Short mmCIF file of C-alpha atoms in Angstrom, two decimals:
data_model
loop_
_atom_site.label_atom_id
_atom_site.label_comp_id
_atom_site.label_asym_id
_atom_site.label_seq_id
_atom_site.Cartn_x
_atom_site.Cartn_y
_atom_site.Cartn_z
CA UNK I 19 105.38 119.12 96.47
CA UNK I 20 103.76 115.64 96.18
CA UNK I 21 105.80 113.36 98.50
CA UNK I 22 105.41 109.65 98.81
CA UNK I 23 106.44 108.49 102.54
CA UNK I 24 108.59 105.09 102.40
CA UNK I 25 107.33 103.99 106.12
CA UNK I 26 110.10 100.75 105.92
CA UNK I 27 109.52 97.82 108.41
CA UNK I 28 110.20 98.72 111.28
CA UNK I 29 108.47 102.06 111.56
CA UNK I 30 105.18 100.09 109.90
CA UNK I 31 105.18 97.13 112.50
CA UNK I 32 107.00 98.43 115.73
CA UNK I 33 106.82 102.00 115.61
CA UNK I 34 104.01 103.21 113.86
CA UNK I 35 103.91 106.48 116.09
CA UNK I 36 106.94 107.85 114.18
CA UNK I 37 105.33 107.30 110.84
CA UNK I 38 102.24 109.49 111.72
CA UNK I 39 104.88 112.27 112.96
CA UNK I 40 106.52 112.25 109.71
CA UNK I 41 103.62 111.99 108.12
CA UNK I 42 102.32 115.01 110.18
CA UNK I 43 105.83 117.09 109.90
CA UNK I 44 105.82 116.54 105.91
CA UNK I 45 101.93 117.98 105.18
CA UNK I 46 102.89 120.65 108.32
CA UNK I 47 105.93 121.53 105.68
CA UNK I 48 103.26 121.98 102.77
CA UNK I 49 104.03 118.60 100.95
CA UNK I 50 101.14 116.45 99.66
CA UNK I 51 101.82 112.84 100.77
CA UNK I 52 100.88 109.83 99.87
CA UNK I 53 101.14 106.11 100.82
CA UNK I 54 101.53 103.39 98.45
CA UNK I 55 100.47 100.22 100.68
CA UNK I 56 102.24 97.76 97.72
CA UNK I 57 105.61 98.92 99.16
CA UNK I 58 107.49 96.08 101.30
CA UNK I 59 111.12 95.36 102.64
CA UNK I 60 113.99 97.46 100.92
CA UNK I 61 115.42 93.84 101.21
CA UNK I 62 118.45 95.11 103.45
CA UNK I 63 118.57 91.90 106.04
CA UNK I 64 118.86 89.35 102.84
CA UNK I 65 121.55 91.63 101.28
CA UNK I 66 123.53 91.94 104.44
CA UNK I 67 123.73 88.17 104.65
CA UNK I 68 124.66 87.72 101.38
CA UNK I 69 121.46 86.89 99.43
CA UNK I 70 121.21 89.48 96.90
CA UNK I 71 119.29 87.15 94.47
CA UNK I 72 116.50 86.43 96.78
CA UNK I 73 116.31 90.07 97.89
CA UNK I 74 115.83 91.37 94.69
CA UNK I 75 112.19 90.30 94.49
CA UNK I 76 111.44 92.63 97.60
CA UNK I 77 113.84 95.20 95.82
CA UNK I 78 111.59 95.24 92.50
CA UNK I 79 108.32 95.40 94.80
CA UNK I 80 109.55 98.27 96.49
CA UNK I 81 110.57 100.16 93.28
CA UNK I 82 107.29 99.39 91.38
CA UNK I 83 105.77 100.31 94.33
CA UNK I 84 107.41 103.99 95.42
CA UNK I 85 107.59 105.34 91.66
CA UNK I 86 103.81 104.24 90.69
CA UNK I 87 102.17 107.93 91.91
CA UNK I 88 105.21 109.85 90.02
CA UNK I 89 105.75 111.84 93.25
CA UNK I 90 108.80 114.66 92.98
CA UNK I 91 110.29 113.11 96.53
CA UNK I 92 110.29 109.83 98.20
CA UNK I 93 110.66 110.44 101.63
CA UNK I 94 111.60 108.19 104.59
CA UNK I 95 112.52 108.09 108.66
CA UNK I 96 115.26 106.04 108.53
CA UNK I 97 119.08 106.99 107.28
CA UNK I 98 119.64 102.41 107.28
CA UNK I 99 116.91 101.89 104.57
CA UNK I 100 117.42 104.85 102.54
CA UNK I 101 120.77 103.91 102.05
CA UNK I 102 119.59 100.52 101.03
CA UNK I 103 117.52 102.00 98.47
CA UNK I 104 120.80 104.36 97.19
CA UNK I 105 122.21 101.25 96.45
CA UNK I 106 119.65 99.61 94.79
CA UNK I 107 121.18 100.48 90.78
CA UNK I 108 124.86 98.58 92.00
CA UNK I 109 122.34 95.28 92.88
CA UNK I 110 120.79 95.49 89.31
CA UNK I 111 124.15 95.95 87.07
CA UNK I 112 123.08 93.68 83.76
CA UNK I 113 119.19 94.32 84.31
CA UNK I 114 119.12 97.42 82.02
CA UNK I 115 115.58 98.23 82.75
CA UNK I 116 115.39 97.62 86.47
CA UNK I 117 119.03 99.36 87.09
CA UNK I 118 117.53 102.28 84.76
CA UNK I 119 114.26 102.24 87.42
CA UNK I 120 116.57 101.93 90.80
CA UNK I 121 118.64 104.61 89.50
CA UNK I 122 115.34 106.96 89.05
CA UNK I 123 114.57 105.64 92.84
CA UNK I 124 117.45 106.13 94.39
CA UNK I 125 117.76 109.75 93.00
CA UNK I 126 114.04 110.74 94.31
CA UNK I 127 114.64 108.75 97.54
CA UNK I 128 115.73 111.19 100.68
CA UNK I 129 115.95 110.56 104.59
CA UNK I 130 113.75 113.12 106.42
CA UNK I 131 115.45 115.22 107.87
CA UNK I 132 117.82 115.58 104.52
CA UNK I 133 114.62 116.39 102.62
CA UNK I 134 113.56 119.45 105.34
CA UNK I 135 117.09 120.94 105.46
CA UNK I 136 118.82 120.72 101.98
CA UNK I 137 115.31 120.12 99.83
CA UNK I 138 113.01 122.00 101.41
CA UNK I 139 115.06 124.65 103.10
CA UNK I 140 113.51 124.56 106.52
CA UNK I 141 115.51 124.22 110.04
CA UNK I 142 113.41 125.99 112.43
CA UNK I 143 110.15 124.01 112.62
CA UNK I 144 108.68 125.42 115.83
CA UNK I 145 109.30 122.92 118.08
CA UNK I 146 109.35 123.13 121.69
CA UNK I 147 110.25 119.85 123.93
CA UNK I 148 112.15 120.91 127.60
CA UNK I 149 114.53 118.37 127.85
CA UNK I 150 118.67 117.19 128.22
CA UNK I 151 119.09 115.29 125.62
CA UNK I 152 122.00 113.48 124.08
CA UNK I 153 121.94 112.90 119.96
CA UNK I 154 123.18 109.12 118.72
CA UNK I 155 123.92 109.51 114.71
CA UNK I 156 123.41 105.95 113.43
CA UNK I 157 126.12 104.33 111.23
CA UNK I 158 124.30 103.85 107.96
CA UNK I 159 123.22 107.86 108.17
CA UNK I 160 126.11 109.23 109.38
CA UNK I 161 129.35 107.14 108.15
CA UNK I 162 127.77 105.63 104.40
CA UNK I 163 124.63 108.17 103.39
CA UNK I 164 126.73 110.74 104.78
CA UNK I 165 123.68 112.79 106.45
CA UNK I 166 125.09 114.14 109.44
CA UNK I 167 124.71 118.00 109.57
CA UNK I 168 120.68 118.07 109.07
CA UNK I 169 119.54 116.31 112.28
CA UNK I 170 121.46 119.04 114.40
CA UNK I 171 121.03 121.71 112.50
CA UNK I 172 116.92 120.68 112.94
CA UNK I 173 117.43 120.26 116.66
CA UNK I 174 119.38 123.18 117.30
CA UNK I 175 116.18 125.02 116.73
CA UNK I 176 114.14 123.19 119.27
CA UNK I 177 112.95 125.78 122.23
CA UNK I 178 113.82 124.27 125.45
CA UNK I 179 116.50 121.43 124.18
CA UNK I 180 119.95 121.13 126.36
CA UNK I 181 121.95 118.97 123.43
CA UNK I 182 124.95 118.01 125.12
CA UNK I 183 127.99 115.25 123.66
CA UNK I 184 128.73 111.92 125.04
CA UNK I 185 131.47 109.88 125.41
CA UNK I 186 131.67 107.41 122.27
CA UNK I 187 129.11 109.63 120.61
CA UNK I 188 129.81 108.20 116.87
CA UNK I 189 130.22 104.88 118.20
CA UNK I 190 127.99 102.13 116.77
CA UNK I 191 125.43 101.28 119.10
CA UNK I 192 125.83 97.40 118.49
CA UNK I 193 123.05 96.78 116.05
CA UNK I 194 123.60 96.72 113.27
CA UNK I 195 121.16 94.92 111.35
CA UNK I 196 121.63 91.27 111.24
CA UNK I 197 125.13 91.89 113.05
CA UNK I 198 123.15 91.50 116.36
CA UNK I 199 122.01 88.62 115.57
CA UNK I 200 125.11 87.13 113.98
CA UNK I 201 127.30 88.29 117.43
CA UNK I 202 125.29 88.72 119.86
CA UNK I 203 127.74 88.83 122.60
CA UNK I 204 129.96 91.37 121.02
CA UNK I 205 126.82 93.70 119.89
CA UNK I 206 125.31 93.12 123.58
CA UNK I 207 128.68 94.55 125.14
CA UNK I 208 128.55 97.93 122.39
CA UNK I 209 125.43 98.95 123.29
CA UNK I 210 126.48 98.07 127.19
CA UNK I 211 128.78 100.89 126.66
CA UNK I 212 126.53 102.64 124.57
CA UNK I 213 124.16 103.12 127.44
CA UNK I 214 126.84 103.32 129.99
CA UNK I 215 128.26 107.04 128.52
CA UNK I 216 124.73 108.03 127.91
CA UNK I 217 123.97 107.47 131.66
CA UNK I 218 127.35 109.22 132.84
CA UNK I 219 126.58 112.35 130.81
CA UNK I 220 123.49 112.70 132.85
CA UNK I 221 120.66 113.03 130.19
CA UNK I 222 116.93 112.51 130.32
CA UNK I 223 116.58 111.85 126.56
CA UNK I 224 118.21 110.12 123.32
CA UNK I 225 117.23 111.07 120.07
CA UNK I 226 117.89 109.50 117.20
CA UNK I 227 117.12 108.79 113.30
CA UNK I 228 116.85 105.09 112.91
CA UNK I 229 114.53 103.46 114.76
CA UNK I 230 116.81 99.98 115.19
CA UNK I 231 119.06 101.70 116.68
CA UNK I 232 117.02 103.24 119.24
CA UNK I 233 115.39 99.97 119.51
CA UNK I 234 118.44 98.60 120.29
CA UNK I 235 119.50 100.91 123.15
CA UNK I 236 116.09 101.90 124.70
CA UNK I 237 116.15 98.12 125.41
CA UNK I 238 119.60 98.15 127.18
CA UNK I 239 118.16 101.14 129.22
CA UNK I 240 115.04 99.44 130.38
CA UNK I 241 117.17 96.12 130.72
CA UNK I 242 119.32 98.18 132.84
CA UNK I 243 116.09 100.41 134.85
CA UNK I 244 117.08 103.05 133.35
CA UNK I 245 114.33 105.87 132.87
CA UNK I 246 116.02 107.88 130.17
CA UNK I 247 113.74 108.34 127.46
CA UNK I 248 114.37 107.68 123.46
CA UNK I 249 112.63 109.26 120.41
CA UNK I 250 113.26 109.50 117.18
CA UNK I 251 113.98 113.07 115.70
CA UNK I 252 110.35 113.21 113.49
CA UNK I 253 108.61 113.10 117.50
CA UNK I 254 110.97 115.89 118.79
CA UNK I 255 110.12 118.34 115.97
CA UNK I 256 105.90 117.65 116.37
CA UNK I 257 106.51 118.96 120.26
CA UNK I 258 104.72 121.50 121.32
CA UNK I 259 104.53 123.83 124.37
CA UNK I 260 101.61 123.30 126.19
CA UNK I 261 98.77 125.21 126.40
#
């Protein structure tokens, strides 16, 4: 299956590791990926704040961009910009041609570990990563895309991984785009208690699916010196035992 991989911002600028796992899962999974380098913002932060108009000229950038190589899939690490991209057609209502376009997106467009579950078919990837870990499922995933089973149906299948629950498990971890920025105090204090329950149910790992918010609370932990370590889900499933 030809796949094109939707990196989004974060993952290009701050992250870049988890792009080359996905990248590496997805080919390891038989799909032929590609990378358009024209594709930019999904346009979320404008949106969020209210400026739809101006974020519609990242919006058509990104949709030129993801359906020029006619790929089958457009695939992508994070649950918070996929959803922005599902909800591309509602931002184009009276632009027949460009809602016809977002709605062709937006039907192609999958987070990753959607795509390897319910597209591809695949749960048990081989992975192997010693560790007890705690799972946080991100807001946009979980509560609006609505991709919750996948992720622990993927790590359920990694040899060696203690998954254990948390106290305030679906609680948001306080980042929520530009809501940290708009209340800081009151986002600073969720992911306060974020880290607190993750520290009092005794893990050495988080995992998660959207890089902000693992941003967000790997820098509470190391605020705090805290040595738990955080990953994204793509860098769990490329673990390996050791030779």
């Amino acid at each position: 299956m030809k796949v094109s991989f939707f990196a989004t911002c974060i993952t290009d600028i701050v992250l870049p590791r988890v792009g080359i796992k996905s990248v590496e899962l997805l080919e390891r999974l038989g799909c032929r990926v590609v990378f358009n380098p024209k594709q930019t913002c999904c346009g979320q932060p404008l949106t969020n704040t209210g400026y739809v108009e101006k974020a519609k000229k990242s919006m058509r950038l990104l949709i030129d961009a993801l359906l020029e190589d006619d790929c089958e899939a457009i695939v992508s690490p994070s649950g918070s910009c996929v959803l922005q991209v599902k909800e591309f057609p509602k931002f184009f209502q009276g632009e027949d041609e460009w809602q016809s376009r977002a709605q062709v997106l937006a039907n192609k467009t999958f987070e990753i570990t959607d795509f390897i579950v319910n597209r591809l078919h695949v749960m048990d990837l081989g992975a192997e990563l010693h560790a007890r870990a705690a799972y946080h499922p991100s807001c946009h995933m979980t509560r609006l895309l609505g991709v919750k089973e996948p992720p622990l149906k993927l790590l359920a299948h990694v040899r060696g991984l203690e998954l254990v629950p948390f106290k305030g498990q679906e609680k948001c971890c306080g980042f929520g785009g530009t809501f940290s920025v708009k209340m800081p105090d009151l986002s600073g204090a969720m992911v306060a208690e974020k880290v607190r329950n993750l520290v009092e149910a005794g893990v050495d790992l988080v995992i998660g699916a959207d890089n902000a918010c693992l941003m967000n609370i790997e820098g509470r932990l190391r605020k705090e010196g805290h040595s738990i370590r955080v990953m994204h889900i793509v860098e769990v499933l490329t673990c390996r035992a050791a030779a």
